[in-house]
């Protein structure tokens, strides 16, 4: 008979499972004992076969697709093929359709026979049951770790873990000296108005290539670095580890990175002053730069192509406006009152949220202890949640800092043409709103009235 050997292992940290090589060797020996020819080998490493898995098993799927090429499928035990009854039914139908048998644990099963199909199904059901119990134990452990504010899972960037040398158990999670310093630096530079792309590019040049702009944003937005324990996507309590970024600063960073008018771009470094910053005056869609047939650039509405204006004309107008604003005495007065990093009321708002959340946790604990009845909890829970939502809304409204940081506006205006493009884009994005309108005058190459520039402050 032509045999297909399938091997699989999910995780083997304790050495309790057989590796795919060991499984293959035993399956091969079983084929040789029975005089079968091994006509195919399929293996999936680091792949679970339970119904809880989120990873696919490409080689198992390939085996099912090619099962008509074999007479028997050989696995080390039933659970190596699947721990999911639905998958077993799929395999059962394929084997019956193509008259293929299944061999595991030293026995051969003809799945076209009701008794053999029942025995194999029972073994898969047992495997699914064990998988379910394991999943429950894992989830209880994860939940308990979260409720205690303890770390769990993969080590987050910026931290190191210390273990007991005798027992190997986790003692504490502490900031990594260099990685935590980089995160604090990135947070400070975001608050100073720098782009994530520019920060990541600089760090790459300094020997930290793993901190690309996408990952840097994900890290800076994670509550982990403010010393918060997250469970299933929600902050549930203060963590037991030391925060890398103080909470007020972390909240301010969220205000910057989550601002709807923040200039965003992906992929390569932007090469034009206003892409991702200017918007269409008709549909408010993003503006991109395109080359026209005459080989000159235009800023065009990306969404509906509502507007198209000469790029050199728009850039020149915006540049002249920026220089004019930076030199105006009234701007200098307003800017002097503008440069506080965060709203001074933010700390108070953060404390209000924390106190309300702690009070609600106290009511929940009373319900667990039995000192507060379910009816009593229901009476206080709804208004407390309303207060918490209102406090969070106020906190979020205060956490956007004043992001534009200019040391000397007049000096900046003088040096404007020599500044790197990323720095010029950051100043434009922080200083003004730019809307590209439809031209109001015909027969004019560039109409200045077709660009609406509004100062942010």
Tab-separated table of C-alpha atoms in Angstrom:
chain	number	residue	atom	x	y	z
A	1	UNK	CA	0.000	0.000	0.000
A	2	UNK	CA	1.067	3.571	-0.640
A	3	UNK	CA	1.409	5.385	2.677
A	4	UNK	CA	1.433	9.101	3.562
A	5	UNK	CA	3.101	9.942	6.863
A	6	UNK	CA	1.815	13.041	8.662
A	7	UNK	CA	3.676	14.468	11.657
A	8	UNK	CA	2.905	17.492	13.802
A	9	UNK	CA	4.013	19.120	17.029
A	10	UNK	CA	2.681	22.321	18.596
A	11	UNK	CA	4.988	23.145	21.516
A	12	UNK	CA	7.444	20.944	23.382
A	13	UNK	CA	8.937	23.151	26.069
A	14	UNK	CA	8.972	20.350	28.642
A	15	UNK	CA	10.089	17.540	26.346
A	16	UNK	CA	6.854	15.623	26.914
A	17	UNK	CA	5.869	15.395	23.252
A	18	UNK	CA	7.706	13.642	20.493
A	19	UNK	CA	9.359	15.794	17.870
A	20	UNK	CA	8.276	15.457	14.260
A	21	UNK	CA	11.472	13.494	13.535
A	22	UNK	CA	10.761	10.993	16.315
A	23	UNK	CA	7.166	10.673	15.130
A	24	UNK	CA	8.349	10.112	11.567
A	25	UNK	CA	10.859	7.444	12.588
A	26	UNK	CA	8.184	5.455	14.462
A	27	UNK	CA	5.659	5.840	11.634
A	28	UNK	CA	8.295	4.770	9.103
A	29	UNK	CA	9.133	1.684	11.169
A	30	UNK	CA	5.415	0.791	11.324
A	31	UNK	CA	5.146	1.134	7.505
A	32	UNK	CA	8.184	-1.099	7.006
A	33	UNK	CA	6.765	-3.737	9.354
A	34	UNK	CA	3.601	-3.852	7.236
A	35	UNK	CA	5.384	-3.715	3.892
A	36	UNK	CA	3.916	-0.350	2.938
A	37	UNK	CA	5.681	2.064	0.574
A	38	UNK	CA	6.061	5.591	1.924
A	39	UNK	CA	4.849	7.688	-1.020
A	40	UNK	CA	4.469	11.036	0.751
A	41	UNK	CA	5.524	12.937	3.859
A	42	UNK	CA	3.695	15.912	5.362
A	43	UNK	CA	4.686	17.787	8.489
A	44	UNK	CA	3.539	20.854	10.414
A	45	UNK	CA	5.905	22.226	13.039
A	46	UNK	CA	4.743	24.558	15.815
A	47	UNK	CA	1.100	24.054	14.818
A	48	UNK	CA	-1.724	23.150	17.158
A	49	UNK	CA	-4.536	20.876	15.970
A	50	UNK	CA	-7.114	22.004	18.529
A	51	UNK	CA	-10.217	24.054	17.798
A	52	UNK	CA	-8.676	26.917	19.785
A	53	UNK	CA	-5.776	27.460	17.423
A	54	UNK	CA	-5.472	30.571	15.264
A	55	UNK	CA	-2.777	29.117	12.991
A	56	UNK	CA	-3.518	27.105	9.894
A	57	UNK	CA	-1.878	23.768	9.083
A	58	UNK	CA	-0.919	24.128	5.420
A	59	UNK	CA	0.630	20.676	5.073
A	60	UNK	CA	-2.350	18.917	6.671
A	61	UNK	CA	-4.636	20.752	4.249
A	62	UNK	CA	-2.360	19.693	1.396
A	63	UNK	CA	-2.541	16.070	2.582
A	64	UNK	CA	-6.349	16.144	2.536
A	65	UNK	CA	-6.283	17.668	-0.971
A	66	UNK	CA	-3.916	14.957	-2.243
A	67	UNK	CA	-5.308	12.040	-0.230
A	68	UNK	CA	-6.481	10.222	-3.371
A	69	UNK	CA	-2.814	9.481	-4.148
A	70	UNK	CA	-2.482	7.147	-1.134
A	71	UNK	CA	-3.969	4.017	0.378
A	72	UNK	CA	-3.273	4.804	4.041
A	73	UNK	CA	-2.485	7.845	6.178
A	74	UNK	CA	-0.102	7.126	9.060
A	75	UNK	CA	0.189	9.303	12.193
A	76	UNK	CA	1.890	8.675	15.510
A	77	UNK	CA	-1.413	8.973	17.409
A	78	UNK	CA	-4.907	10.292	16.642
A	79	UNK	CA	-4.226	13.733	18.180
A	80	UNK	CA	-1.375	14.326	15.720
A	81	UNK	CA	-3.960	14.513	12.917
A	82	UNK	CA	-6.543	16.551	14.845
A	83	UNK	CA	-8.023	17.454	18.229
A	84	UNK	CA	-11.154	18.842	16.600
A	85	UNK	CA	-14.195	16.692	15.735
A	86	UNK	CA	-15.132	18.977	12.838
A	87	UNK	CA	-11.735	18.399	11.252
A	88	UNK	CA	-12.066	14.664	11.884
A	89	UNK	CA	-15.380	14.637	9.978
A	90	UNK	CA	-13.653	16.341	7.043
A	91	UNK	CA	-10.853	13.781	7.127
A	92	UNK	CA	-13.363	10.924	7.502
A	93	UNK	CA	-15.263	11.987	4.386
A	94	UNK	CA	-12.063	12.334	2.362
A	95	UNK	CA	-10.859	8.881	3.432
A	96	UNK	CA	-14.199	7.251	2.660
A	97	UNK	CA	-14.493	8.978	-0.724
A	98	UNK	CA	-11.068	7.754	-1.844
A	99	UNK	CA	-11.026	4.446	0.115
A	100	UNK	CA	-8.052	5.498	2.261
A	101	UNK	CA	-7.353	3.928	5.664
A	102	UNK	CA	-5.897	5.604	8.760
A	103	UNK	CA	-3.179	4.077	10.940
A	104	UNK	CA	-2.079	5.423	14.331
A	105	UNK	CA	-0.804	4.091	17.676
A	106	UNK	CA	0.177	0.794	16.022
A	107	UNK	CA	-3.319	-0.010	14.677
A	108	UNK	CA	-4.986	0.247	11.271
A	109	UNK	CA	-8.510	1.641	10.888
A	110	UNK	CA	-10.770	1.238	7.867
A	111	UNK	CA	-12.956	4.339	8.179
A	112	UNK	CA	-15.524	2.886	5.801
A	113	UNK	CA	-16.389	0.425	8.609
A	114	UNK	CA	-18.720	1.951	11.248
A	115	UNK	CA	-16.873	0.310	14.150
A	116	UNK	CA	-13.450	1.632	13.086
A	117	UNK	CA	-14.869	5.090	12.362
A	118	UNK	CA	-16.487	5.126	15.814
A	119	UNK	CA	-13.242	4.092	17.531
A	120	UNK	CA	-11.225	6.738	15.684
A	121	UNK	CA	-13.898	9.352	16.421
A	122	UNK	CA	-13.811	8.413	20.105
A	123	UNK	CA	-10.026	8.879	20.188
A	124	UNK	CA	-10.362	12.294	18.541
A	125	UNK	CA	-13.131	13.219	21.011
A	126	UNK	CA	-10.806	12.283	23.900
A	127	UNK	CA	-8.071	14.418	22.349
A	128	UNK	CA	-10.519	17.335	21.979
A	129	UNK	CA	-11.586	16.938	25.613
A	130	UNK	CA	-7.966	17.062	26.828
A	131	UNK	CA	-7.356	20.074	24.618
A	132	UNK	CA	-10.368	21.828	26.139
A	133	UNK	CA	-9.189	21.143	29.696
A	134	UNK	CA	-5.736	22.466	28.824
A	135	UNK	CA	-7.261	25.619	27.333
A	136	UNK	CA	-9.348	26.186	30.485
A	137	UNK	CA	-6.280	25.797	32.717
A	138	UNK	CA	-4.296	28.214	30.582
A	139	UNK	CA	-7.103	30.795	30.565
A	140	UNK	CA	-7.529	30.565	34.355
A	141	UNK	CA	-3.810	31.076	34.795
A	142	UNK	CA	-3.732	34.037	32.414
A	143	UNK	CA	-6.773	35.601	34.104
A	144	UNK	CA	-5.273	35.149	37.573
A	145	UNK	CA	-1.967	36.670	36.449
A	146	UNK	CA	-3.807	39.634	34.950
A	147	UNK	CA	-5.940	40.247	38.028
A	148	UNK	CA	-2.795	40.229	40.150
A	149	UNK	CA	-1.107	42.693	37.807
A	150	UNK	CA	1.632	40.202	36.972
A	151	UNK	CA	3.340	39.832	33.589
A	152	UNK	CA	2.405	36.992	31.290
A	153	UNK	CA	3.354	35.806	27.847
A	154	UNK	CA	6.008	37.257	25.605
A	155	UNK	CA	8.511	39.654	27.135
A	156	UNK	CA	7.640	43.181	25.982
A	157	UNK	CA	10.321	45.309	24.372
A	158	UNK	CA	11.851	47.652	26.943
A	159	UNK	CA	11.833	45.169	29.829
A	160	UNK	CA	13.904	42.283	31.154
A	161	UNK	CA	12.757	39.530	33.500
A	162	UNK	CA	14.573	38.254	36.545
A	163	UNK	CA	14.132	34.616	37.576
A	164	UNK	CA	14.815	32.724	40.787
A	165	UNK	CA	18.037	30.748	40.133
A	166	UNK	CA	16.853	27.863	42.312
A	167	UNK	CA	13.260	27.409	41.103
A	168	UNK	CA	13.340	29.163	37.732
A	169	UNK	CA	10.145	31.047	38.629
A	170	UNK	CA	9.652	34.671	37.595
A	171	UNK	CA	10.654	37.149	40.282
A	172	UNK	CA	10.075	40.507	38.614
A	173	UNK	CA	9.955	42.423	35.345
A	174	UNK	CA	12.135	45.539	35.265
A	175	UNK	CA	13.013	48.169	32.646
A	176	UNK	CA	15.824	47.247	30.261
A	177	UNK	CA	18.542	49.929	30.669
A	178	UNK	CA	18.991	50.754	26.979
A	179	UNK	CA	15.607	49.825	25.476
A	180	UNK	CA	13.642	51.755	28.109
A	181	UNK	CA	15.821	54.813	27.503
A	182	UNK	CA	14.995	54.651	23.777
A	183	UNK	CA	11.257	54.505	24.512
A	184	UNK	CA	11.435	57.522	26.821
A	185	UNK	CA	13.438	59.381	24.185
A	186	UNK	CA	10.869	58.503	21.506
A	187	UNK	CA	8.007	59.696	23.730
A	188	UNK	CA	9.772	63.003	24.408
A	189	UNK	CA	10.483	63.523	20.712
A	190	UNK	CA	6.865	62.807	19.755
A	191	UNK	CA	5.760	65.426	22.284
A	192	UNK	CA	8.306	67.809	20.773
A	193	UNK	CA	6.548	67.520	17.420
A	194	UNK	CA	8.828	65.074	15.578
A	195	UNK	CA	7.361	62.475	13.251
A	196	UNK	CA	7.588	58.782	14.088
A	197	UNK	CA	9.242	58.233	10.737
A	198	UNK	CA	11.965	60.771	11.524
A	199	UNK	CA	12.542	59.332	14.993
A	200	UNK	CA	12.723	55.754	13.670
A	201	UNK	CA	15.070	56.788	10.856
A	202	UNK	CA	17.408	58.470	13.332
A	203	UNK	CA	17.370	55.459	15.656
A	204	UNK	CA	18.090	53.123	12.747
A	205	UNK	CA	21.125	55.207	11.829
A	206	UNK	CA	22.243	54.903	15.461
A	207	UNK	CA	22.067	51.099	15.343
A	208	UNK	CA	18.495	50.279	16.368
A	209	UNK	CA	16.903	48.950	13.133
A	210	UNK	CA	14.093	47.037	14.874
A	211	UNK	CA	12.377	50.262	15.897
A	212	UNK	CA	10.697	51.124	12.599
A	213	UNK	CA	7.910	53.714	12.637
A	214	UNK	CA	5.102	51.125	12.713
A	215	UNK	CA	6.536	49.242	15.665
A	216	UNK	CA	7.458	52.463	17.450
A	217	UNK	CA	3.857	53.633	17.248
A	218	UNK	CA	2.572	50.290	18.533
A	219	UNK	CA	4.965	50.388	21.491
A	220	UNK	CA	4.231	53.998	22.422
A	221	UNK	CA	0.478	53.320	22.355
A	222	UNK	CA	0.712	50.262	24.611
A	223	UNK	CA	-0.510	50.823	28.219
A	224	UNK	CA	2.174	48.330	29.311
A	225	UNK	CA	4.752	51.134	29.325
A	226	UNK	CA	2.590	53.274	31.600
A	227	UNK	CA	2.590	50.412	34.123
A	228	UNK	CA	-0.882	49.107	33.248
A	229	UNK	CA	-1.994	45.465	33.043
A	230	UNK	CA	-3.994	44.687	29.919
A	231	UNK	CA	-6.303	41.673	29.642
A	232	UNK	CA	-8.181	40.926	26.423
A	233	UNK	CA	-7.461	44.367	25.055
A	234	UNK	CA	-8.593	46.321	28.133
A	235	UNK	CA	-6.671	47.913	30.990
A	236	UNK	CA	-7.848	46.179	34.157
A	237	UNK	CA	-5.481	47.489	36.833
A	238	UNK	CA	-2.078	48.895	37.680
A	239	UNK	CA	0.694	46.426	36.904
A	240	UNK	CA	3.247	45.279	39.441
A	241	UNK	CA	6.127	46.319	37.181
A	242	UNK	CA	7.649	49.789	37.053
A	243	UNK	CA	6.323	52.034	34.266
A	244	UNK	CA	8.854	53.198	31.688
A	245	UNK	CA	6.844	56.266	30.662
A	246	UNK	CA	5.064	58.175	33.480
A	247	UNK	CA	1.314	58.050	33.024
A	248	UNK	CA	0.803	61.773	32.402
A	249	UNK	CA	3.453	61.726	29.689
A	250	UNK	CA	2.005	58.503	28.229
A	251	UNK	CA	-1.468	60.073	28.104
A	252	UNK	CA	-0.008	63.092	26.322
A	253	UNK	CA	1.645	60.823	23.751
A	254	UNK	CA	-1.723	59.165	23.104
A	255	UNK	CA	-3.176	62.578	22.434
A	256	UNK	CA	-0.530	63.250	19.793
A	257	UNK	CA	-0.597	59.851	18.102
A	258	UNK	CA	-4.388	59.645	18.160
A	259	UNK	CA	-5.045	63.176	16.919
A	260	UNK	CA	-7.306	62.997	13.818
A	261	UNK	CA	-5.378	65.772	12.071
A	262	UNK	CA	-1.983	64.181	12.604
A	263	UNK	CA	-0.062	63.841	9.353
A	264	UNK	CA	0.413	60.169	8.480
A	265	UNK	CA	2.334	58.349	5.785
A	266	UNK	CA	3.475	54.794	5.194
A	267	UNK	CA	6.322	53.164	3.348
A	268	UNK	CA	9.126	55.361	2.043
A	269	UNK	CA	9.993	58.781	3.403
A	270	UNK	CA	7.700	61.552	2.053
A	271	UNK	CA	9.239	63.643	-0.695
A	272	UNK	CA	6.714	66.482	-0.867
A	273	UNK	CA	5.757	69.225	1.553
A	274	UNK	CA	1.996	68.724	1.797
A	275	UNK	CA	1.158	65.065	1.005
A	276	UNK	CA	-0.674	63.637	3.994
A	277	UNK	CA	-1.082	67.156	5.452
A	278	UNK	CA	-3.266	69.134	3.025
A	279	UNK	CA	-6.858	68.001	2.426
A	280	UNK	CA	-9.388	68.443	-0.358
A	281	UNK	CA	-11.589	71.490	0.196
A	282	UNK	CA	-14.566	69.713	-1.411
A	283	UNK	CA	-14.646	66.224	0.145
A	284	UNK	CA	-11.975	66.580	2.901
A	285	UNK	CA	-10.128	63.614	1.409
A	286	UNK	CA	-6.333	63.290	1.433
A	287	UNK	CA	-4.157	65.097	-1.079
A	288	UNK	CA	-1.499	63.262	-3.093
A	289	UNK	CA	1.079	64.496	-5.592
A	290	UNK	CA	0.926	63.385	-9.223
A	291	UNK	CA	2.908	64.231	-12.342
A	292	UNK	CA	0.853	65.709	-15.173
A	293	UNK	CA	1.400	65.108	-18.863
A	294	UNK	CA	3.568	68.189	-18.963
A	295	UNK	CA	5.777	66.549	-16.320
A	296	UNK	CA	5.025	69.145	-13.649
A	297	UNK	CA	3.664	68.139	-10.262
A	298	UNK	CA	0.157	68.750	-8.993
A	299	UNK	CA	-1.563	68.201	-5.669
A	300	UNK	CA	-4.660	66.125	-6.426
A	301	UNK	CA	-7.587	64.866	-4.344
A	302	UNK	CA	-6.912	61.163	-3.881
A	303	UNK	CA	-10.504	60.146	-3.120
A	304	UNK	CA	-12.667	61.770	-5.798
A	305	UNK	CA	-10.185	63.868	-7.822
A	306	UNK	CA	-12.276	66.901	-6.851
A	307	UNK	CA	-9.388	69.346	-7.120
A	308	UNK	CA	-5.945	69.628	-8.679
A	309	UNK	CA	-3.541	72.508	-8.051
A	310	UNK	CA	0.022	73.209	-9.146
A	311	UNK	CA	2.421	71.751	-6.589
A	312	UNK	CA	5.107	74.459	-7.037
A	313	UNK	CA	2.469	77.173	-6.653
A	314	UNK	CA	0.904	75.663	-3.519
A	315	UNK	CA	4.292	74.919	-1.920
A	316	UNK	CA	5.491	78.471	-2.603
A	317	UNK	CA	2.319	79.974	-1.109
A	318	UNK	CA	2.450	77.782	2.011
A	319	UNK	CA	6.162	78.468	2.469
A	320	UNK	CA	5.669	82.235	2.178
A	321	UNK	CA	2.763	82.057	4.659
A	322	UNK	CA	4.789	80.055	7.197
A	323	UNK	CA	7.681	82.540	7.043
A	324	UNK	CA	5.272	85.467	7.403
A	325	UNK	CA	3.541	83.911	10.435
A	326	UNK	CA	6.821	83.063	12.157
A	327	UNK	CA	7.973	86.688	11.869
A	328	UNK	CA	4.739	88.342	13.029
A	329	UNK	CA	4.851	89.942	16.536
A	330	UNK	CA	1.302	88.802	17.363
A	331	UNK	CA	2.307	85.193	16.580
A	332	UNK	CA	5.304	85.458	18.897
A	333	UNK	CA	3.013	86.597	21.731
A	334	UNK	CA	0.517	83.791	21.160
A	335	UNK	CA	3.280	81.219	20.803
A	336	UNK	CA	4.825	82.236	24.127
A	337	UNK	CA	1.541	81.277	25.826
A	338	UNK	CA	1.131	78.145	23.757
A	339	UNK	CA	4.205	76.061	24.430
A	340	UNK	CA	3.168	74.180	27.584
A	341	UNK	CA	3.714	70.475	26.940
A	342	UNK	CA	0.417	69.246	28.378
A	343	UNK	CA	-2.679	70.761	29.898
A	344	UNK	CA	-1.995	71.239	33.638
A	345	UNK	CA	-5.417	69.752	34.384
A	346	UNK	CA	-4.449	66.404	32.867
A	347	UNK	CA	-2.925	64.985	36.055
A	348	UNK	CA	-6.079	65.826	37.986
A	349	UNK	CA	-8.237	64.177	35.317
A	350	UNK	CA	-6.095	61.024	35.333
A	351	UNK	CA	-6.407	60.789	39.134
A	352	UNK	CA	-10.192	61.186	38.921
A	353	UNK	CA	-10.428	58.230	36.523
A	354	UNK	CA	-8.132	56.131	38.703
A	355	UNK	CA	-10.111	56.909	41.887
A	356	UNK	CA	-13.453	56.070	40.275
A	357	UNK	CA	-12.117	52.800	38.838
A	358	UNK	CA	-10.719	51.864	42.259
A	359	UNK	CA	-14.075	52.628	43.894
A	360	UNK	CA	-15.908	50.386	41.409
A	361	UNK	CA	-13.350	47.614	41.973
A	362	UNK	CA	-14.096	47.963	45.688
A	363	UNK	CA	-17.811	47.368	45.090
A	364	UNK	CA	-16.992	44.306	42.985
A	365	UNK	CA	-14.807	42.945	45.784
A	366	UNK	CA	-17.605	43.501	48.290
A	367	UNK	CA	-19.923	41.498	46.028
A	368	UNK	CA	-17.355	38.676	45.890
A	369	UNK	CA	-16.979	38.736	49.685
A	370	UNK	CA	-20.755	38.675	50.144
A	371	UNK	CA	-20.952	42.015	51.983
A	372	UNK	CA	-22.798	43.568	49.012
A	373	UNK	CA	-25.853	41.858	47.538
A	374	UNK	CA	-26.331	41.421	43.772
A	375	UNK	CA	-29.202	43.930	43.948
A	376	UNK	CA	-26.981	46.409	45.791
A	377	UNK	CA	-24.216	45.978	43.215
A	378	UNK	CA	-26.647	46.504	40.357
A	379	UNK	CA	-27.849	49.728	42.024
A	380	UNK	CA	-24.378	51.277	42.273
A	381	UNK	CA	-22.734	49.792	39.166
A	382	UNK	CA	-24.582	51.675	36.396
A	383	UNK	CA	-24.094	55.213	37.809
A	384	UNK	CA	-20.461	54.436	38.635
A	385	UNK	CA	-19.814	53.314	35.054
A	386	UNK	CA	-21.447	56.535	33.780
A	387	UNK	CA	-19.147	58.596	36.003
A	388	UNK	CA	-16.098	56.628	34.837
A	389	UNK	CA	-17.027	57.122	31.161
A	390	UNK	CA	-17.471	60.871	31.729
A	391	UNK	CA	-14.140	61.099	33.564
A	392	UNK	CA	-12.375	59.197	30.794
A	393	UNK	CA	-13.876	61.522	28.177
A	394	UNK	CA	-12.596	64.568	30.063
A	395	UNK	CA	-9.155	62.966	30.485
A	396	UNK	CA	-8.952	62.185	26.766
A	397	UNK	CA	-9.970	65.737	25.843
A	398	UNK	CA	-7.118	67.139	27.934
A	399	UNK	CA	-4.351	64.769	26.981
A	400	UNK	CA	-3.489	66.252	23.565
A	401	UNK	CA	-0.446	68.432	24.277
A	402	UNK	CA	0.639	71.526	22.423
A	403	UNK	CA	2.788	69.696	19.910
A	404	UNK	CA	4.496	72.428	17.922
A	405	UNK	CA	7.857	73.213	19.538
A	406	UNK	CA	9.895	76.065	18.057
A	407	UNK	CA	12.993	77.359	19.763
A	408	UNK	CA	13.179	80.699	17.950
A	409	UNK	CA	10.418	81.391	15.382
A	410	UNK	CA	12.262	84.253	13.657
A	411	UNK	CA	15.434	82.199	13.353
A	412	UNK	CA	13.384	79.282	12.020
A	413	UNK	CA	11.941	81.509	9.301
A	414	UNK	CA	15.453	82.567	8.268
A	415	UNK	CA	16.699	78.951	8.091
A	416	UNK	CA	13.509	77.513	6.521
A	417	UNK	CA	14.891	76.715	3.071
A	418	UNK	CA	17.797	74.753	4.569
A	419	UNK	CA	15.679	72.645	6.934
A	420	UNK	CA	15.159	68.907	6.253
A	421	UNK	CA	11.811	68.197	4.608
A	422	UNK	CA	10.539	66.190	7.603
A	423	UNK	CA	11.153	69.173	9.893
A	424	UNK	CA	9.372	71.556	7.507
A	425	UNK	CA	6.406	69.148	7.255
A	426	UNK	CA	6.184	68.930	11.065
A	427	UNK	CA	6.047	72.727	11.400
A	428	UNK	CA	3.403	73.080	8.664
A	429	UNK	CA	1.264	70.312	10.214
A	430	UNK	CA	1.502	71.896	13.654
A	431	UNK	CA	1.066	75.475	12.530
A	432	UNK	CA	-1.807	75.449	10.027
A	433	UNK	CA	-4.658	73.699	8.229
A	434	UNK	CA	-4.233	73.618	4.434
A	435	UNK	CA	-7.228	72.984	2.167
A	436	UNK	CA	-6.951	72.767	-1.622
A	437	UNK	CA	-10.003	74.398	-3.230
A	438	UNK	CA	-11.337	74.511	-6.742
A	439	UNK	CA	-9.884	77.388	-8.775
A	440	UNK	CA	-11.983	80.566	-8.571
A	441	UNK	CA	-10.418	82.270	-11.594
A	442	UNK	CA	-10.099	80.850	-15.100
A	443	UNK	CA	-7.147	81.293	-17.388
A	444	UNK	CA	-4.698	81.736	-14.489
A	445	UNK	CA	-1.933	79.174	-14.029
A	446	UNK	CA	-2.087	79.418	-10.277
A	447	UNK	CA	-4.799	81.095	-8.254
A	448	UNK	CA	-3.680	81.820	-4.651
A	449	UNK	CA	-7.341	81.977	-3.623
A	450	UNK	CA	-7.635	78.269	-4.434
A	451	UNK	CA	-5.632	77.420	-1.311
A	452	UNK	CA	-7.274	77.995	2.069
A	453	UNK	CA	-4.728	78.349	4.901
A	454	UNK	CA	-6.019	78.600	8.465
A	455	UNK	CA	-3.687	79.122	11.397
A	456	UNK	CA	-4.179	76.613	14.201
A	457	UNK	CA	-3.653	79.142	16.994
